[in-house]
XYZ file of C-alpha atoms in Angstrom:
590
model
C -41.528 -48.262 14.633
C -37.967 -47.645 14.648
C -36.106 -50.570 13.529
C -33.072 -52.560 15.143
C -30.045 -50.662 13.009
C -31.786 -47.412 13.585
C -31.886 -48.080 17.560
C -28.233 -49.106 17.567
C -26.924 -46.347 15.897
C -28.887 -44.285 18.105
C -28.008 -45.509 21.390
C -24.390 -45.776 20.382
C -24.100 -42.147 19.667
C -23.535 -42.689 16.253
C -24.438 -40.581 13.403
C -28.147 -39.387 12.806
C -29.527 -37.472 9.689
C -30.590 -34.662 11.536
C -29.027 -35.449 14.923
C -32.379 -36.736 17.008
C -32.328 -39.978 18.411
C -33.757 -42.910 16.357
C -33.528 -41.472 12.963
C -31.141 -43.815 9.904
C -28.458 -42.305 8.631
C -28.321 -40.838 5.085
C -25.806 -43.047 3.078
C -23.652 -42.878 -0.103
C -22.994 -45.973 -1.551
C -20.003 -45.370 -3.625
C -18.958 -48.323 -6.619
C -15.922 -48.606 -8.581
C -16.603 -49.492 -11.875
C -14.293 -51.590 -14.385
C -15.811 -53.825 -16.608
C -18.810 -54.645 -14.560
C -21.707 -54.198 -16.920
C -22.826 -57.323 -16.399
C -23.776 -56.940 -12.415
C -24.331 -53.531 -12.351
C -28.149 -53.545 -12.609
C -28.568 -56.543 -9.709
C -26.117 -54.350 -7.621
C -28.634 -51.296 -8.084
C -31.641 -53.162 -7.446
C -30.550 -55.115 -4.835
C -28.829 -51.680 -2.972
C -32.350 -49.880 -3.344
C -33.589 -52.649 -1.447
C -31.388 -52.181 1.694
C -30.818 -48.546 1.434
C -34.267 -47.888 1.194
C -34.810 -49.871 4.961
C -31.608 -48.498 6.726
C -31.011 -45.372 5.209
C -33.139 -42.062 5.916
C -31.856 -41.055 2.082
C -29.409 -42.677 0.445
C -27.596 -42.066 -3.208
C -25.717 -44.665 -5.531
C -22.466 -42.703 -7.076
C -21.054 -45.006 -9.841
C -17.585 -44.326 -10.964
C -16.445 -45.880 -13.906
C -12.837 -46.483 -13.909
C -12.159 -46.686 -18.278
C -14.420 -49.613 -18.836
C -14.125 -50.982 -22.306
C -17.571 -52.788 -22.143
C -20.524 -51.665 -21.969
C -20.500 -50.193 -18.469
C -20.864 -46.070 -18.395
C -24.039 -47.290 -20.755
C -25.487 -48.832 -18.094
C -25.217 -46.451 -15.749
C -26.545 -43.565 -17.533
C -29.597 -45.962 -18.368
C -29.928 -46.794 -14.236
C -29.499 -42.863 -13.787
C -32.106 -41.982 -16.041
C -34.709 -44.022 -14.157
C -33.773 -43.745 -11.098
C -33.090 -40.136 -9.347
C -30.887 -42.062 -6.279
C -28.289 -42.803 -8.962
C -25.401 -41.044 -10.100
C -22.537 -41.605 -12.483
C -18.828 -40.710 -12.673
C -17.208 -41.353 -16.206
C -13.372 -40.826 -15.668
C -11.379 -40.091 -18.271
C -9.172 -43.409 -18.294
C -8.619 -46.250 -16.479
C -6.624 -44.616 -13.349
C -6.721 -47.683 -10.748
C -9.311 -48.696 -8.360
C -8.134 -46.824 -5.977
C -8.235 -43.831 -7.939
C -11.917 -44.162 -8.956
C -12.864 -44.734 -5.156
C -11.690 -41.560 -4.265
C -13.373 -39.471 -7.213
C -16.476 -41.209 -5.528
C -15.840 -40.256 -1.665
C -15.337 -36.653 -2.816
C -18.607 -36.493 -4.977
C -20.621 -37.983 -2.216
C -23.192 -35.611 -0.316
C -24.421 -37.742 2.366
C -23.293 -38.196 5.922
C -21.829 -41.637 6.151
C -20.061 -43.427 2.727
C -20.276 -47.086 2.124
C -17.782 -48.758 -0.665
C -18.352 -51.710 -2.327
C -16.777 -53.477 -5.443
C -19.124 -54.300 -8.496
C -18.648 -57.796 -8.399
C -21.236 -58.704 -6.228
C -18.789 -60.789 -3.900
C -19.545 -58.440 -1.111
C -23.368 -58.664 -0.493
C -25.351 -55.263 -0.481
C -27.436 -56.684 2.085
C -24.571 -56.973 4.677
C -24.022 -53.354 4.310
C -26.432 -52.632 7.987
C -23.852 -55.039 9.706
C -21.453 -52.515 8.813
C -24.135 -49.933 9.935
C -24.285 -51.491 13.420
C -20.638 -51.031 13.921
C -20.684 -47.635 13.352
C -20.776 -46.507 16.505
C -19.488 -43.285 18.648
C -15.817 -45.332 19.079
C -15.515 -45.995 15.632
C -15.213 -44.069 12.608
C -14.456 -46.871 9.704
C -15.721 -50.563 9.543
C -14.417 -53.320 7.555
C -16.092 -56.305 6.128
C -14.065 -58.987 6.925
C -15.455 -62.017 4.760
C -16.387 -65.169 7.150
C -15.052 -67.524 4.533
C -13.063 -65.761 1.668
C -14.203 -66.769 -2.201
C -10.517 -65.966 -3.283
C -7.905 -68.608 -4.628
C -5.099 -68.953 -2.444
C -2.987 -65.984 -4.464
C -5.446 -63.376 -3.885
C -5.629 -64.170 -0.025
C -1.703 -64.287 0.417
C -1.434 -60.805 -1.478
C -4.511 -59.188 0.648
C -2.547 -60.279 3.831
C 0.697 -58.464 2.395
C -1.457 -55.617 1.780
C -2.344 -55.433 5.116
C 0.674 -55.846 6.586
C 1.807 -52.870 4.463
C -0.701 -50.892 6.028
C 1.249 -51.524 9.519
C 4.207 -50.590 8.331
C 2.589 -47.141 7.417
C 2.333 -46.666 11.294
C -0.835 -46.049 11.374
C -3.427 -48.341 13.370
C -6.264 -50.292 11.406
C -8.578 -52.839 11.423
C -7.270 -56.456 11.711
C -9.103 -57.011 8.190
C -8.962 -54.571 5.404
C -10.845 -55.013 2.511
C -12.824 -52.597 -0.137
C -16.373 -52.866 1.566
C -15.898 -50.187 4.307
C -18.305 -47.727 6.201
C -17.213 -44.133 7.156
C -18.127 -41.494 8.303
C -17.734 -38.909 5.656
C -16.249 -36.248 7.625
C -13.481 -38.620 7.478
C -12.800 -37.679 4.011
C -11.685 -33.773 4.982
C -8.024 -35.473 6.343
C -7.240 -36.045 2.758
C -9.475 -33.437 0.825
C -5.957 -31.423 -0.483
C -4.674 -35.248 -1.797
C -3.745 -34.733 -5.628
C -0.818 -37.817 -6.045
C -1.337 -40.357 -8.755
C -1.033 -43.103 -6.329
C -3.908 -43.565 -4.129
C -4.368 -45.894 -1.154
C -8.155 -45.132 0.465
C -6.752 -47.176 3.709
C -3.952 -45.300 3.600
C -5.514 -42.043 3.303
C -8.031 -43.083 5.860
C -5.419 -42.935 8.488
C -4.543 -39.438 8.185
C -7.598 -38.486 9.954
C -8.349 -41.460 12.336
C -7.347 -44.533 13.445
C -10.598 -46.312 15.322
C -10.992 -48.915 13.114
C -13.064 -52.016 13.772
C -13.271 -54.861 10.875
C -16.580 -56.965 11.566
C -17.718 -60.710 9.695
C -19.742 -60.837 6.757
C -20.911 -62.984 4.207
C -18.835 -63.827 1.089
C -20.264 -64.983 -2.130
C -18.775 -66.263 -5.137
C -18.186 -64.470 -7.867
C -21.036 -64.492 -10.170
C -19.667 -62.832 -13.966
C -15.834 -62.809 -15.175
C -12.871 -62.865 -13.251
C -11.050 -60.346 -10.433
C -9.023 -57.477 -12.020
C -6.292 -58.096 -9.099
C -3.665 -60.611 -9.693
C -1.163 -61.353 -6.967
C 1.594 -59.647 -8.671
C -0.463 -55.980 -9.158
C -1.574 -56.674 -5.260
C 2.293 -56.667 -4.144
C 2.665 -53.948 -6.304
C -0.048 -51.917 -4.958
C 1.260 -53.008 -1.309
C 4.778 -51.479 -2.126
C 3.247 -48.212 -3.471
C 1.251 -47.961 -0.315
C 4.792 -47.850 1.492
C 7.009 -45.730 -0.364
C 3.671 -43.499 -1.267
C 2.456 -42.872 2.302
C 5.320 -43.721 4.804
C 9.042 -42.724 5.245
C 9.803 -45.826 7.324
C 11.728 -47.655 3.845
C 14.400 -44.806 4.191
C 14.768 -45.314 7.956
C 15.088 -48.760 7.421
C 17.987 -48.098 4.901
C 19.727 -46.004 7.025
C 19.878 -48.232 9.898
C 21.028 -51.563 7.280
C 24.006 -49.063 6.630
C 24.507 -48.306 10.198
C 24.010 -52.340 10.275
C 26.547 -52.916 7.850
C 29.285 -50.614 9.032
C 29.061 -52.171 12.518
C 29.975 -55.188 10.491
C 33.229 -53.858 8.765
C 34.392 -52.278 12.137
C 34.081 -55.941 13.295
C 36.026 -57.255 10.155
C 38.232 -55.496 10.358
C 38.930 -55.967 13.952
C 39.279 -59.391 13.134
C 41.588 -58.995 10.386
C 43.480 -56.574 12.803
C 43.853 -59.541 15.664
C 44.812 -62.427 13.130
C 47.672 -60.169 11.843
C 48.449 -59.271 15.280
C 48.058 -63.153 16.505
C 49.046 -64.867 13.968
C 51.833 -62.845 12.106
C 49.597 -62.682 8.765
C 46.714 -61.352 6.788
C 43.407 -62.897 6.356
C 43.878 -65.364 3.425
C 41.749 -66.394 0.807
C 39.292 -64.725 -2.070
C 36.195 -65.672 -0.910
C 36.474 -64.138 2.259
C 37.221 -60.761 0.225
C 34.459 -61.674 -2.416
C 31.994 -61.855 0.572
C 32.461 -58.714 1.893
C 32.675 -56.676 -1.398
C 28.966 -58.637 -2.155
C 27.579 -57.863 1.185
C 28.592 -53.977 1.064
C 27.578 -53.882 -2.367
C 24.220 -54.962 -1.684
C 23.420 -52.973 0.883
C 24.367 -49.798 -1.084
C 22.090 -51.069 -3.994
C 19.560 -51.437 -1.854
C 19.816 -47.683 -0.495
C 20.211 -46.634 -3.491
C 17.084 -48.312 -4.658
C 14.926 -47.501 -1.731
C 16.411 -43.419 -2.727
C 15.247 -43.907 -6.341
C 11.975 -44.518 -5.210
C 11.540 -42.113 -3.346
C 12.886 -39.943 -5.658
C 10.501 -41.403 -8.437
C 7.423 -40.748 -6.282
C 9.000 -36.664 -6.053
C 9.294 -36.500 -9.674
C 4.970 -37.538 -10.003
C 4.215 -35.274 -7.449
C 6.485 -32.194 -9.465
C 4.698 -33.321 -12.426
C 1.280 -32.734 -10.435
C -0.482 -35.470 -11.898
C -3.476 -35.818 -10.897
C -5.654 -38.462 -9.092
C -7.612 -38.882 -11.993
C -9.800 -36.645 -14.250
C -13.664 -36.365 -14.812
C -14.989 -37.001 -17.978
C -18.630 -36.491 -17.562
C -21.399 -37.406 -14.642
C -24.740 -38.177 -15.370
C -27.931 -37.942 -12.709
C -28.367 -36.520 -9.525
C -29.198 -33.124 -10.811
C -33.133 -33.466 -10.096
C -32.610 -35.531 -6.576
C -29.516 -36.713 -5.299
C -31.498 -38.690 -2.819
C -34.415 -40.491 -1.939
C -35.817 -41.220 1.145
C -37.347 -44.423 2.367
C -40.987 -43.246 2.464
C -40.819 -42.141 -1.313
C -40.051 -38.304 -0.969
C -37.206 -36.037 -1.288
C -35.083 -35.061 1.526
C -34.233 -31.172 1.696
C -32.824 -29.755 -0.829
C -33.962 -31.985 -3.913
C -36.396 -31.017 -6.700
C -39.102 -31.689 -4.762
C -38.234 -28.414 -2.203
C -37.552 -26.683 -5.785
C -40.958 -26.349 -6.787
C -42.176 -25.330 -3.511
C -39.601 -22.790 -3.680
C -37.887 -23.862 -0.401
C -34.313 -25.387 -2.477
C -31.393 -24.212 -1.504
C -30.351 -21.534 -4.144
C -27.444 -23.075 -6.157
C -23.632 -21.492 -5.329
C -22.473 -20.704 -9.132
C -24.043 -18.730 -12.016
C -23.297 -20.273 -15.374
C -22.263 -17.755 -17.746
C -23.832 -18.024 -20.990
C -21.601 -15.438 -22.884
C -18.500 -16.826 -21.826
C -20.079 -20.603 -22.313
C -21.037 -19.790 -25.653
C -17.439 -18.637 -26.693
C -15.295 -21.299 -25.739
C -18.027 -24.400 -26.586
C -18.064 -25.544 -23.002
C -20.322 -24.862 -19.675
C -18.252 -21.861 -17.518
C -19.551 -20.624 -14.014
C -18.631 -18.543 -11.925
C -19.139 -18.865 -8.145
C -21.679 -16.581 -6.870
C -19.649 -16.526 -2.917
C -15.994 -14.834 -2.670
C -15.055 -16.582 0.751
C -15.826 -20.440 1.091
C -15.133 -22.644 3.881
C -14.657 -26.373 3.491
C -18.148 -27.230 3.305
C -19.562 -24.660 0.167
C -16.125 -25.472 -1.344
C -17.692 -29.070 -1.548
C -21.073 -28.268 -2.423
C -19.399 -26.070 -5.620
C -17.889 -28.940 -6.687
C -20.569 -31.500 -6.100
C -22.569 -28.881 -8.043
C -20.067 -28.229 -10.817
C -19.557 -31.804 -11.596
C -23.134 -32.227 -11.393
C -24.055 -29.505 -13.957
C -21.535 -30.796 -16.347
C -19.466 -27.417 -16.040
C -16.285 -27.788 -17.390
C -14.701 -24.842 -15.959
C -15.534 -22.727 -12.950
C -14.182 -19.455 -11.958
C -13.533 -18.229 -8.068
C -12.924 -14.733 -7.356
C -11.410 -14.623 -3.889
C -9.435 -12.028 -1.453
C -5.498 -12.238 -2.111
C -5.247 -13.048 1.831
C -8.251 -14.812 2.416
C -6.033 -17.700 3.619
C -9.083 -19.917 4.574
C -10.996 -19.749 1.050
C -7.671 -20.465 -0.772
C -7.296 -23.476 1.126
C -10.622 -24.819 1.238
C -10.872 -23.881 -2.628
C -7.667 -25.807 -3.548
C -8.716 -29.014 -1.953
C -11.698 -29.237 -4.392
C -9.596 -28.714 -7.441
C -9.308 -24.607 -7.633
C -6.105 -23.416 -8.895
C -4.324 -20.252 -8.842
C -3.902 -18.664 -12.028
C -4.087 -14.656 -12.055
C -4.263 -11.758 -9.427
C -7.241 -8.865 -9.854
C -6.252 -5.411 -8.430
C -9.039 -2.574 -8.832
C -8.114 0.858 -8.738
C -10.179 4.204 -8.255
C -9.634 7.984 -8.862
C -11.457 10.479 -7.132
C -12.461 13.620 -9.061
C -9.639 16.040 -8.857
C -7.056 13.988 -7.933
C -3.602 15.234 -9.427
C -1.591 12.857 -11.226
C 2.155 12.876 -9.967
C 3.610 13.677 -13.426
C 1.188 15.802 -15.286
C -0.675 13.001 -16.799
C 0.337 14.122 -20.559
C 1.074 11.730 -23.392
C 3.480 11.458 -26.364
C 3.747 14.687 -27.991
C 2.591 12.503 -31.689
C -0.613 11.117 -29.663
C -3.928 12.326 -30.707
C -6.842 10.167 -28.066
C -10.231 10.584 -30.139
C -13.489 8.755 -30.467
C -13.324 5.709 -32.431
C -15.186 5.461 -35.886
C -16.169 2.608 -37.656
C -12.829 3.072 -39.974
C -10.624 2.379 -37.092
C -12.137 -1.229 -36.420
C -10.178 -3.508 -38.929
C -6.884 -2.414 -37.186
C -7.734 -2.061 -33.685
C -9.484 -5.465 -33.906
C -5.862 -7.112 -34.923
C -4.235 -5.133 -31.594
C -7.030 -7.003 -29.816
C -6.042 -10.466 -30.649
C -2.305 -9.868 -30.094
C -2.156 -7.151 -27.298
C -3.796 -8.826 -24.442
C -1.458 -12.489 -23.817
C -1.012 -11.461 -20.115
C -4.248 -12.187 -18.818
C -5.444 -15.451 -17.154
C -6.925 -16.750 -20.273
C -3.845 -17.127 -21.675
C -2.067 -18.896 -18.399
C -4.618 -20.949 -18.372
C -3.777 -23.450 -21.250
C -6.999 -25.238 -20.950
C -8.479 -22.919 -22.710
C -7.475 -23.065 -26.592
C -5.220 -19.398 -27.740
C -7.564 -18.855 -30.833
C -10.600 -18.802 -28.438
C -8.539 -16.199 -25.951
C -8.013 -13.800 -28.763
C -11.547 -14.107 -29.796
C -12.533 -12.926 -26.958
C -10.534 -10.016 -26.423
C -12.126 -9.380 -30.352
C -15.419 -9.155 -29.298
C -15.251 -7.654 -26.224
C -13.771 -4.911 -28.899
C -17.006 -5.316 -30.789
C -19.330 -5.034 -27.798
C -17.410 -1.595 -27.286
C -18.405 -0.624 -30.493
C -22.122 -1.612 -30.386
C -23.492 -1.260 -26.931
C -24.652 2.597 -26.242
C -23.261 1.980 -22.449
C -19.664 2.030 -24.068
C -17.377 3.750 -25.510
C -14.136 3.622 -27.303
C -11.276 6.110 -27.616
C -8.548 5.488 -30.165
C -4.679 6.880 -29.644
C -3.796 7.976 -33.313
C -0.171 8.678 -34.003
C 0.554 10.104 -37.705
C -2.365 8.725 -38.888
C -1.430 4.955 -37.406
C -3.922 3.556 -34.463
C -1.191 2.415 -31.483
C -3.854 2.139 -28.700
C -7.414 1.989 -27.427
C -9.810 2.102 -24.508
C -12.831 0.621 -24.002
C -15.398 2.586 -21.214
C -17.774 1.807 -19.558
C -20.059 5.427 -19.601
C -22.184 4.867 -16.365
C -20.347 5.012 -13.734
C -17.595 5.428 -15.819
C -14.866 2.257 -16.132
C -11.786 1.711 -17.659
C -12.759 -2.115 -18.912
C -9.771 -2.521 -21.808
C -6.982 -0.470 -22.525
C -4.538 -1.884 -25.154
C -0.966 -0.463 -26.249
C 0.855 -1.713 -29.693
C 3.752 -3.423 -29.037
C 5.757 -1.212 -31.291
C 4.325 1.763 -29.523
C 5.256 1.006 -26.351
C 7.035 3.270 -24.102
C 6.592 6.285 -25.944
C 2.909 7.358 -23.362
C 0.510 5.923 -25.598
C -0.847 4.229 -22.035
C -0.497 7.759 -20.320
C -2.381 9.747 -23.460
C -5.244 7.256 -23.240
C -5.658 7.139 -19.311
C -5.597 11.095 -19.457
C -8.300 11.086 -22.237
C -10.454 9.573 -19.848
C -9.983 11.732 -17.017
C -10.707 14.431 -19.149
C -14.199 13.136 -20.202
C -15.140 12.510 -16.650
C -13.715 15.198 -14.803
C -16.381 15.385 -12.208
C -16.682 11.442 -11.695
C -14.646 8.685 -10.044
C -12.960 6.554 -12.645
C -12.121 2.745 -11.910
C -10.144 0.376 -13.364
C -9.198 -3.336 -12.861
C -5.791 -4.824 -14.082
C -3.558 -8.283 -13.757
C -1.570 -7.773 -10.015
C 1.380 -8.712 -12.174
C 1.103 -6.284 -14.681
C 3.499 -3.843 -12.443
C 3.925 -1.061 -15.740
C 0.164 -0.490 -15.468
C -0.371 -0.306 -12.188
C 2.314 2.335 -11.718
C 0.902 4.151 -15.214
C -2.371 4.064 -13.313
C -0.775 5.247 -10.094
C 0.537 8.068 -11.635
C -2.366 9.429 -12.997
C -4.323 9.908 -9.601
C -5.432 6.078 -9.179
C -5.455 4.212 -5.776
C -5.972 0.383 -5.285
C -9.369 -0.203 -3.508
C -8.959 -4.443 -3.101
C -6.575 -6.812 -4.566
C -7.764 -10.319 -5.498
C -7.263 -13.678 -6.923
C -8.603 -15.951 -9.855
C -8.663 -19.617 -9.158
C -10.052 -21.765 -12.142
C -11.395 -25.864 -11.490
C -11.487 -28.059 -14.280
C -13.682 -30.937 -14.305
């Protein structure tokens, strides 16, 4: 039998798991956690209660904000028994705001519910948000039927929503932090990376059908609220300079105000010289003015500086806030009310049927730098796999994944950099067809000998390793440590050396070893080349590149190097190369 919230969502229009008529919604709850280790198990026990008879699967995502009690404890414990729950440990304490967004970006179902983890806003009035939900609407508010707040906390709530008018947006009547949306929601701010975060701000950058319906209001049941009335105002004035321009309009027109009013002083003073034969007498009628002009410059000039401080964050590119570690959700991110895993959980795993994950995790590359590193297995994404990545990343406990993408795949580089992908080197291959001239002869310094490498060239081609390769992205990226970056350049040395599907040629100059490359034998690949910096200039590069040609005359030869890196692409050129694809790294960070 399909109960009343399923019904009214279905003859509303409103959202469906799979679309049909009559079927619940799936639902992320998402909590903010600071400090709330004392609730956090009754607010789990009492959600699985309501989710389990609204929801067709429903997850918990708990994201705790820099608790100093005993709180990311708890929720690994309720994660490790039950599947439907999933934890976000941020880094620090970054605002409540903050942590709610972390939350809305790691959700994976269809609608997203908030709720605070004081228990104030009952769990079980979260299908009366439900019911609202309908095809006019696209956010519901609880508004509390009779508020458990001291009279501070309701006078700053109602400047907070006033704020939000003054954004220009239009909202509910009632804003508070139990809401229901509908995730797609989330995709008008999904490129947001500014420290200071306003969800109901935010929310009106991609709708504004708001309803705000009445719900119950209990007392608070452990410690005290986190908000005091002077952090509320606060928060109220950062929601205006942070999301609306109006402040600087507003100064402009007081200073249009206030020159109307010296044009009219000094019309007066004008007429009473005129009229009466003598100037305006008296100090505080000059004392008045100067204060009046003065304070309306001050307050420009303040409303400027504010603006300008919020430019200066941005340049800085802080970000929102930073993931520590997550815990659950890896075996089933949801359950379903009947007791079994909607698609795409471990359940459709052993059957074989689960979706194939989107990254690799590299275990060489893992193993050198002490962290989880993946790569992701798709080179274009849309908005949608760009998500799943980084639901998956975060979920896997990868701290760094790499994206290879096309250098004009504008859609990909968007959708990537929403999620947290960055930027941070350019790939261009080349190729050389088999008889190919190079434009200038191809010959090297007349002191280069290329050979094969021996084991007595090692010790000092390993040192040009760790100090000849600072160009690449491993070294732009500083979140990886220099000592492990010229490690790795080491050992990909050493692989050269050991692996029979490599080989490595040495440029010798009066006995001194100024270069190297490594190959790749079949199909034969240029994988490293490195040049001495003292050596440089003098066609060490050229004597190597030719040294290869020459052992694969009848082959095509290929080669990657850094887009940037504008000497070896023209050495390369100039040996009978052509670039085949140019593309881009991006590296996320969780």
């Amino acid at each position: 039998m399909t109960n009343p919230l399923q019904a009214s969502i279905s003859s509303r229009g409103g959202s469906t798991a799979n679309g049909a008529g009559g079927t619940a919604p799936s639902i992320s709850v998402v909590v903010p956690v600071f400090n709330g280790s004392a609730t956090l198990e009754e607010l789990a026990q009492r959600c699985r209660a309501v989710l389990s008879e609204c929801a067709s699967s429903y997850e918990l995502v708990m994201v705790d904000d820099g608790s100093s009690d005993a709180s990311w404890d708890t929720i690994e414990r309720l994660a490790a028994a039950d599947p439907a729950v999933r934890g976000v440990r941020l880094a620090r304490n970054y605002g409540q705001h903050n942590a709610l967004l972390a939350g809305i970006r790691a959700a994976r179902n269809e609608l997203v519910a908030t709720i605070d983890d004081d228990l104030q806003n009952p769990p079980e009035e979260i299908p009366t948000l439900l019911t609202a939900l309908d095809a006019d609407v696209d956010v519901v508010y609880g508004e509390p039927v009779a508020k458990r707040q001291g009279l501070g906390r309701r006078l700053a709530t109602q400047v907070v929503v006033r704020a939000l008018r003054v954004l220009g947006g239009r909202t509910a009547p009632m804003v508070s932090a139990f809401r229901v949306f509908r995730t797609e929601v989330r995709d008008g701010f999904a490129d947001y990376t500014g420290p200071d975060v306003s969800i109901d701000g935010l929310l009106t950058w991609r709708t504004d059908r708001f309803v705000a319906v009445p719900v119950r209001h209990d007392p608070r049941a452990h410690g005290s609220s986190n908000y005091s009335l002077l952090k509320l105002i606060k928060h109220a004035l950062t929601m205006i300079t942070a999301f609306s321009t109006r402040p600087l309009h507003l100064a402009s027109g007081l200073g249009f105000l206030v020159i109307l009013f010296g044009v009219f002083v000094l019309a007066y003073v004008l007429v009473r010289f005129v009229v009466d034969g003598g100037s305006v007498p008296g100090f505080p009628f000059l004392a008045s003015i100067i204060s009046i002009f003065s304070g309306a410059q001050l307050f420009a000039i303040g409303v400027i500086g504010e603006y300008l401080a919020r430019v200066h964050v941005r340049v800085m590119s802080r970000p929102s806030y930073a993931v520590q570690t997550t815990v659950g959700g890896g075996e089933a991110p949801a359950t379903s009310r009947d007791g079994t895993s909607p698609p795409g959980t471990s359940a459709d795993a052993a059957s074989g049927d689960r979706e194939p994950p989107p990254c690799e995790v590299l275990d060489w590359d893992t193993e050198l730098w002490g962290f989880p590193v993946a790569r992701v297995l798709a080179e274009r994404l849309d908005q949608d796999e760009a998500r799943r990545i980084a639901a998956w990343g975060d979920q896997a406990g990868v701290r760094c994944t790499f994206l290879l993408a096309g250098a004009d795949d504008g859609e990909t580089a968007e959708a990537a950099r929403a999620v947290g992908f960055w930027p941070v080197d350019s790939r261009v291959t080349l190729r050389r067809e088999p008889g190919a001239a190079p434009r200038d002869g191809g010959a090297g310094g007349d002191a280069v000998e290329v050979r094969l490498a021996g084991e007595a060239d090692r010790a000092a081609l390993t040192a040009l390793a760790r100090e000849a390769h600072t160009d690449t992205r491993f070294f732009f990226d500083r979140g990886f440590p220099r000592e492990g970056a010229e490690e790795l350049y080491e050992r990909w040395l050493a692989r050269g050396f050991e692996s029979p599907e490599r080989e490595v040629l040495v440029a010798d100059r009066r006995g001194e070893a100024v270069g190297y490359v490594i190959v790749s034998i079949d199909p034969p690949a240029i994988e490293l080349i490195a040049v001495a910096q003292a050596a440089r200039g003098e066609g060490v590069g050229r004597a190597l590149v030719a040294a290869v040609i020459d052992r694969y005359p009848d082959s095509p030869v290929t080669v990657v190097t850094q887009g940037r890196n504008v000497a070896a692409l023209r050495l390369y050129e100039a040996a009978g190369f052509r670039v085949t694809s140019s593309q881009a790294w991006y590296h996320r960070w969780s």
